[in-house]
Amino acid sequence: VTDHEYNASEIQVLKGLEAVRKRPGMYIGSTGERGLHHLVYEIVDNAIDEALAGYCDHIEVKILKGDIIQVTDNGRGIPVDIQADTGLPAVTVVYTILHAGGKFGGGYKVSGGLHGVGASVVNALSNWLEVEIYNEGKIYRQRYERGKTIYKLKVVGECDPEKTGTKVTFLPDDTIFEETVFEYDILKQRFREMAFLTAGLKIVLRDEREEEGKRIFICQDS
Ligand code: 28F
């Protein structure tokens, strides 16, 4: 925070996500149980968009120990190429810039509840969030804490070049949410509806919190 001056795009990033932390209710409706679960829907919605585009047929949602959420899809992976206008990888833009419109945010989505909140809002309201992308035989990763980038997008390993997709892991910020324990049945109900609305899509929900006992629910249409 001390040894560099912010450039124009960085100022925009900080401004945007700090606005979300100041008035979370404006972006997710509430900071109670509903808002908490909404974080998961926002991330899953992005994976569902990838399924609707025809590139993803499997989404896995895990509730990990400590009520950490992990969502994985087998889509194309959020693009990692550097965008000309921001000089940032597309995935960084998606996660650190508050979007007024388009695929992420803005509210063009209409079906079922409060939509268009976007990945950057989830990031802003998470204690930490990590995004991992599998593309062209490489595994990319970036980490944020309360919306702030901890390290630039980097290659952390190699994978089967046939494997593509996106994995997002996050811990909701307990200084923002009154409730940070996820209800398996609330998520299950929502994913059942989402899978039903998306032909050929399989959504797997796994509860891996030890104290809850392991549970799994597989939603698939037809
Ligand atoms: C676990 C959550 O968020 N999955 C997503 C994609 C794929 C593309 C994409 C997403 C491009 C520039 C916005 C890939 N290749 N799962 C997810 N999978 N977003 S989010 O593009 C986002 C835009 O900035 C994708 C070609 N086109 C789109």
CSV table of C-alpha atoms and ligand atoms in Angstrom, one decimal:
chain,number,residue,atom,x,y,z
A,1,VAL,CA,0.0,0.0,0.0
A,2,THR,CA,3.0,2.3,0.5
A,3,ASP,CA,5.5,1.9,-2.3
A,4,HIS,CA,3.6,2.4,-5.5
A,5,GLU,CA,1.3,4.9,-7.0
A,6,TYR,CA,-1.9,3.6,-8.5
A,7,ASN,CA,-2.5,3.9,-12.2
A,8,ALA,CA,-5.9,4.8,-13.6
A,9,SER,CA,-7.1,1.3,-14.0
A,10,GLU,CA,-6.0,0.2,-10.6
A,11,ILE,CA,-7.8,3.1,-9.0
A,12,GLN,CA,-11.0,2.1,-10.8
A,13,VAL,CA,-10.6,-1.5,-9.6
A,14,LEU,CA,-10.2,-0.4,-5.9
A,15,LYS,CA,-13.0,2.1,-6.1
A,16,GLY,CA,-15.3,-0.5,-7.7
A,17,LEU,CA,-14.8,-3.3,-5.2
A,18,GLU,CA,-14.7,-1.0,-2.2
A,19,ALA,CA,-18.1,0.3,-3.2
A,20,VAL,CA,-19.4,-3.3,-3.0
A,21,ARG,CA,-17.9,-3.8,0.5
A,22,LYS,CA,-19.4,-0.5,1.7
A,23,ARG,CA,-23.0,-1.3,0.5
A,24,PRO,CA,-23.1,-5.1,0.0
A,25,GLY,CA,-26.9,-5.1,0.2
A,26,MET,CA,-27.1,-3.0,-3.0
A,27,TYR,CA,-25.3,-5.8,-4.9
A,28,ILE,CA,-26.5,-9.0,-3.3
A,29,GLY,CA,-29.8,-8.0,-1.7
A,30,SER,CA,-28.8,-8.9,1.9
A,31,THR,CA,-26.0,-9.9,4.1
A,32,GLY,CA,-28.0,-12.6,5.8
A,33,GLU,CA,-28.5,-16.2,4.8
A,34,ARG,CA,-30.0,-15.3,1.4
A,35,GLY,CA,-27.1,-13.1,0.4
A,36,LEU,CA,-24.6,-15.7,1.5
A,37,HIS,CA,-26.1,-18.4,-0.7
A,38,HIS,CA,-26.4,-15.8,-3.5
A,39,LEU,CA,-22.6,-15.7,-3.7
A,40,VAL,CA,-22.6,-19.4,-4.8
A,41,TYR,CA,-25.4,-18.8,-7.3
A,42,GLU,CA,-23.4,-16.0,-8.9
A,43,ILE,CA,-20.4,-18.2,-9.5
A,44,VAL,CA,-22.5,-21.1,-10.7
A,45,ASP,CA,-24.4,-18.8,-13.0
A,46,ASN,CA,-21.2,-18.0,-14.8
A,47,ALA,CA,-20.5,-21.7,-15.3
A,48,ILE,CA,-24.1,-22.2,-16.5
A,49,ASP,CA,-23.6,-19.4,-19.0
A,50,GLU,CA,-20.7,-21.4,-20.3
A,51,ALA,CA,-23.0,-24.5,-20.5
A,52,LEU,CA,-25.7,-22.5,-22.3
A,53,ALA,CA,-23.0,-21.4,-24.8
A,54,GLY,CA,-22.5,-25.1,-25.5
A,55,TYR,CA,-19.0,-25.6,-24.0
A,56,CYS,CA,-19.7,-27.1,-20.5
A,57,ASP,CA,-21.7,-30.1,-19.4
A,58,HIS,CA,-20.5,-30.6,-15.9
A,59,ILE,CA,-20.4,-28.4,-12.9
A,60,GLU,CA,-19.3,-29.5,-9.4
A,61,VAL,CA,-20.0,-27.5,-6.3
A,62,LYS,CA,-18.3,-28.5,-3.1
A,63,ILE,CA,-18.9,-27.2,0.4
A,64,LEU,CA,-15.5,-27.7,2.0
A,65,LYS,CA,-14.6,-27.8,5.7
A,66,GLY,CA,-14.9,-24.3,7.1
A,67,ASP,CA,-17.8,-23.5,4.7
A,68,ILE,CA,-15.4,-22.8,1.9
A,69,ILE,CA,-17.1,-23.1,-1.5
A,70,GLN,CA,-15.5,-24.6,-4.5
A,71,VAL,CA,-17.1,-24.5,-7.9
A,72,THR,CA,-15.6,-26.3,-10.9
A,73,ASP,CA,-16.7,-26.5,-14.5
A,74,ASN,CA,-15.4,-28.2,-17.6
A,75,GLY,CA,-15.9,-25.2,-20.0
A,76,ARG,CA,-13.3,-23.4,-22.0
A,77,GLY,CA,-11.8,-21.7,-19.0
A,78,ILE,CA,-12.1,-17.9,-18.4
A,79,PRO,CA,-9.7,-16.4,-20.9
A,80,VAL,CA,-6.3,-15.6,-19.6
A,81,ASP,CA,-5.1,-13.4,-22.5
A,82,ILE,CA,-4.1,-9.8,-21.8
A,83,GLN,CA,-6.8,-7.2,-22.7
A,84,ALA,CA,-5.6,-4.2,-24.6
A,85,ASP,CA,-7.6,-1.6,-22.8
A,86,THR,CA,-6.7,-2.6,-19.2
A,87,GLY,CA,-3.4,-4.4,-19.7
A,88,LEU,CA,-4.8,-7.1,-17.5
A,89,PRO,CA,-5.7,-10.8,-18.2
A,90,ALA,CA,-9.4,-11.2,-19.0
A,91,VAL,CA,-9.9,-13.3,-15.9
A,92,THR,CA,-8.4,-10.5,-13.7
A,93,VAL,CA,-10.8,-8.1,-15.2
A,94,VAL,CA,-13.7,-10.4,-14.6
A,95,TYR,CA,-12.8,-10.8,-10.9
A,96,THR,CA,-11.5,-7.3,-10.0
A,97,ILE,CA,-13.6,-4.8,-12.0
A,98,LEU,CA,-17.1,-4.1,-11.1
A,99,HIS,CA,-19.0,-4.5,-14.3
A,100,ALA,CA,-21.9,-2.3,-15.2
A,101,GLY,CA,-23.2,-4.5,-18.0
A,102,GLY,CA,-22.5,-7.5,-20.1
A,103,LYS,CA,-22.0,-11.1,-19.1
A,104,PHE,CA,-20.7,-10.3,-15.6
A,105,GLY,CA,-23.0,-7.9,-13.7
A,106,GLY,CA,-25.4,-5.3,-14.7
A,107,GLY,CA,-28.5,-7.4,-14.5
A,108,TYR,CA,-29.2,-8.4,-18.0
A,109,LYS,CA,-30.1,-11.9,-16.7
A,110,VAL,CA,-33.7,-12.3,-15.9
A,111,SER,CA,-34.6,-15.8,-14.8
A,112,GLY,CA,-35.0,-16.6,-11.2
A,113,GLY,CA,-34.2,-13.9,-8.7
A,114,LEU,CA,-31.5,-11.3,-8.2
A,115,HIS,CA,-29.1,-11.7,-11.1
A,116,GLY,CA,-26.1,-10.1,-12.8
A,117,VAL,CA,-24.2,-9.4,-9.6
A,118,GLY,CA,-21.1,-11.0,-11.0
A,119,ALA,CA,-17.9,-12.6,-10.0
A,120,SER,CA,-16.2,-9.3,-8.9
A,121,VAL,CA,-19.0,-8.9,-6.3
A,122,VAL,CA,-18.4,-12.3,-4.9
A,123,ASN,CA,-14.7,-11.5,-4.8
A,124,ALA,CA,-15.2,-8.2,-3.0
A,125,LEU,CA,-17.3,-10.0,-0.4
A,126,SER,CA,-14.9,-12.9,0.2
A,127,ASN,CA,-12.2,-13.1,2.8
A,128,TRP,CA,-10.2,-14.8,0.0
A,129,LEU,CA,-10.9,-16.2,-3.4
A,130,GLU,CA,-8.8,-18.2,-5.8
A,131,VAL,CA,-9.5,-18.8,-9.4
A,132,GLU,CA,-7.8,-21.6,-11.3
A,133,ILE,CA,-8.0,-22.1,-15.1
A,134,TYR,CA,-7.1,-25.1,-17.1
A,135,ASN,CA,-6.2,-24.3,-20.7
A,136,GLU,CA,-3.8,-25.5,-23.4
A,137,GLY,CA,-2.0,-27.8,-20.9
A,138,LYS,CA,-1.4,-25.2,-18.3
A,139,ILE,CA,-2.9,-24.5,-14.9
A,140,TYR,CA,-3.2,-20.8,-14.1
A,141,ARG,CA,-4.0,-19.3,-10.7
A,142,GLN,CA,-4.7,-16.0,-9.1
A,143,ARG,CA,-5.6,-15.1,-5.5
A,144,TYR,CA,-7.5,-12.1,-4.1
A,145,GLU,CA,-8.2,-11.1,-0.5
A,146,ARG,CA,-11.3,-8.9,0.1
A,147,GLY,CA,-11.2,-8.1,-3.6
A,148,LYS,CA,-7.5,-7.1,-3.7
A,149,THR,CA,-5.1,-9.0,-5.9
A,150,ILE,CA,-2.5,-10.9,-3.9
A,151,TYR,CA,-0.5,-12.0,-6.9
A,152,LYS,CA,-0.7,-11.7,-10.6
A,153,LEU,CA,-2.1,-14.5,-12.7
A,154,LYS,CA,0.6,-17.2,-12.9
A,155,VAL,CA,1.1,-20.6,-14.3
A,156,VAL,CA,1.3,-23.1,-11.3
A,157,GLY,CA,1.5,-26.3,-13.2
A,158,GLU,CA,0.7,-28.4,-16.2
A,159,CYS,CA,-2.4,-30.5,-17.0
A,160,ASP,CA,-3.6,-32.8,-19.7
A,161,PRO,CA,-4.0,-30.5,-22.8
A,162,GLU,CA,-7.4,-32.0,-23.3
A,163,LYS,CA,-8.6,-30.7,-20.0
A,164,THR,CA,-10.2,-27.2,-19.9
A,165,GLY,CA,-12.2,-25.4,-17.4
A,166,THR,CA,-12.5,-23.1,-14.4
A,167,LYS,CA,-12.3,-23.7,-10.7
A,168,VAL,CA,-13.2,-21.0,-8.2
A,169,THR,CA,-12.7,-21.4,-4.4
A,170,PHE,CA,-13.8,-18.8,-1.9
A,171,LEU,CA,-14.5,-18.1,1.8
A,172,PRO,CA,-17.3,-15.5,2.3
A,173,ASP,CA,-16.2,-12.6,4.5
A,174,ASP,CA,-17.5,-13.1,8.1
A,175,THR,CA,-17.2,-9.4,8.7
A,176,ILE,CA,-19.8,-8.8,6.0
A,177,PHE,CA,-22.2,-11.7,6.4
A,178,GLU,CA,-24.2,-12.3,9.6
A,179,GLU,CA,-24.3,-15.9,8.7
A,180,THR,CA,-21.5,-17.9,7.1
A,181,VAL,CA,-22.8,-21.5,7.4
A,182,PHE,CA,-24.2,-22.9,4.2
A,183,GLU,CA,-27.4,-24.9,4.1
A,184,TYR,CA,-27.0,-27.9,1.9
A,185,ASP,CA,-30.7,-28.1,1.2
A,186,ILE,CA,-31.0,-24.5,0.0
A,187,LEU,CA,-28.1,-25.1,-2.5
A,188,LYS,CA,-29.5,-28.5,-3.5
A,189,GLN,CA,-32.9,-27.0,-4.3
A,190,ARG,CA,-31.4,-24.2,-6.4
A,191,PHE,CA,-29.1,-26.5,-8.4
A,192,ARG,CA,-32.0,-28.9,-9.1
A,193,GLU,CA,-33.8,-26.0,-10.7
A,194,MET,CA,-30.8,-24.8,-12.6
A,195,ALA,CA,-30.0,-28.2,-14.0
A,196,PHE,CA,-33.6,-28.7,-15.0
A,197,LEU,CA,-33.5,-25.5,-17.0
A,198,THR,CA,-30.3,-26.4,-18.9
A,199,ALA,CA,-30.5,-29.4,-21.2
A,200,GLY,CA,-27.7,-31.9,-20.9
A,201,LEU,CA,-26.1,-30.2,-17.8
A,202,LYS,CA,-25.0,-32.2,-14.8
A,203,ILE,CA,-24.6,-30.4,-11.5
A,204,VAL,CA,-23.0,-32.3,-8.6
A,205,LEU,CA,-23.2,-30.9,-5.1
A,206,ARG,CA,-20.9,-32.4,-2.5
A,207,ASP,CA,-21.0,-31.5,1.2
A,208,GLU,CA,-17.5,-32.3,2.5
A,209,ARG,CA,-17.9,-30.6,5.9
A,210,GLU,CA,-16.9,-33.3,8.4
A,211,GLU,CA,-19.4,-32.3,11.1
A,212,GLU,CA,-22.3,-32.5,8.6
A,213,GLY,CA,-21.4,-36.0,7.4
A,214,LYS,CA,-20.7,-36.4,3.7
A,215,ARG,CA,-23.6,-35.8,1.4
A,216,ILE,CA,-23.9,-35.7,-2.4
A,217,PHE,CA,-26.6,-34.7,-4.8
A,218,ILE,CA,-26.5,-35.1,-8.6
A,219,CYS,CA,-28.8,-33.1,-10.7
A,220,GLN,CA,-29.2,-33.9,-14.3
A,221,ASP,CA,-32.1,-33.2,-16.7
A,222,SER,CA,-34.0,-36.1,-18.4
B,1,28F,C1,-16.5,-21.9,-11.6
B,1,28F,C2,-17.1,-20.8,-12.3
B,1,28F,O1,-16.9,-18.8,-14.2
B,1,28F,N1,-16.9,-20.4,-15.9
B,1,28F,C3,-16.6,-19.5,-16.9
B,1,28F,C4,-16.1,-18.9,-19.0
B,1,28F,C5,-15.6,-19.0,-20.3
B,1,28F,C6,-15.5,-17.8,-21.0
B,1,28F,C7,-15.7,-16.6,-20.4
B,1,28F,C8,-16.3,-17.7,-18.5
B,1,28F,C9,-14.2,-13.1,-22.0
B,1,28F,C10,-13.6,-11.8,-21.8
B,1,28F,C11,-15.4,-11.8,-20.4
B,1,28F,C12,-13.9,-18.7,-22.8
B,1,28F,N2,-13.5,-18.7,-24.1
B,1,28F,N3,-17.1,-21.0,-13.7
B,1,28F,C13,-17.0,-20.0,-14.6
B,1,28F,N4,-16.2,-20.0,-18.1
B,1,28F,N5,-16.2,-16.6,-19.1
B,1,28F,S1,-16.8,-17.8,-16.9
B,1,28F,O2,-15.5,-15.4,-21.1
B,1,28F,C14,-15.7,-14.2,-20.3
B,1,28F,C15,-15.5,-13.1,-21.2
B,1,28F,O3,-14.1,-11.3,-20.6
B,1,28F,C16,-15.0,-17.9,-22.4
B,1,28F,C17,-14.1,-17.9,-25.0
B,1,28F,N6,-15.1,-17.1,-24.6
B,1,28F,C18,-15.5,-17.1,-23.4
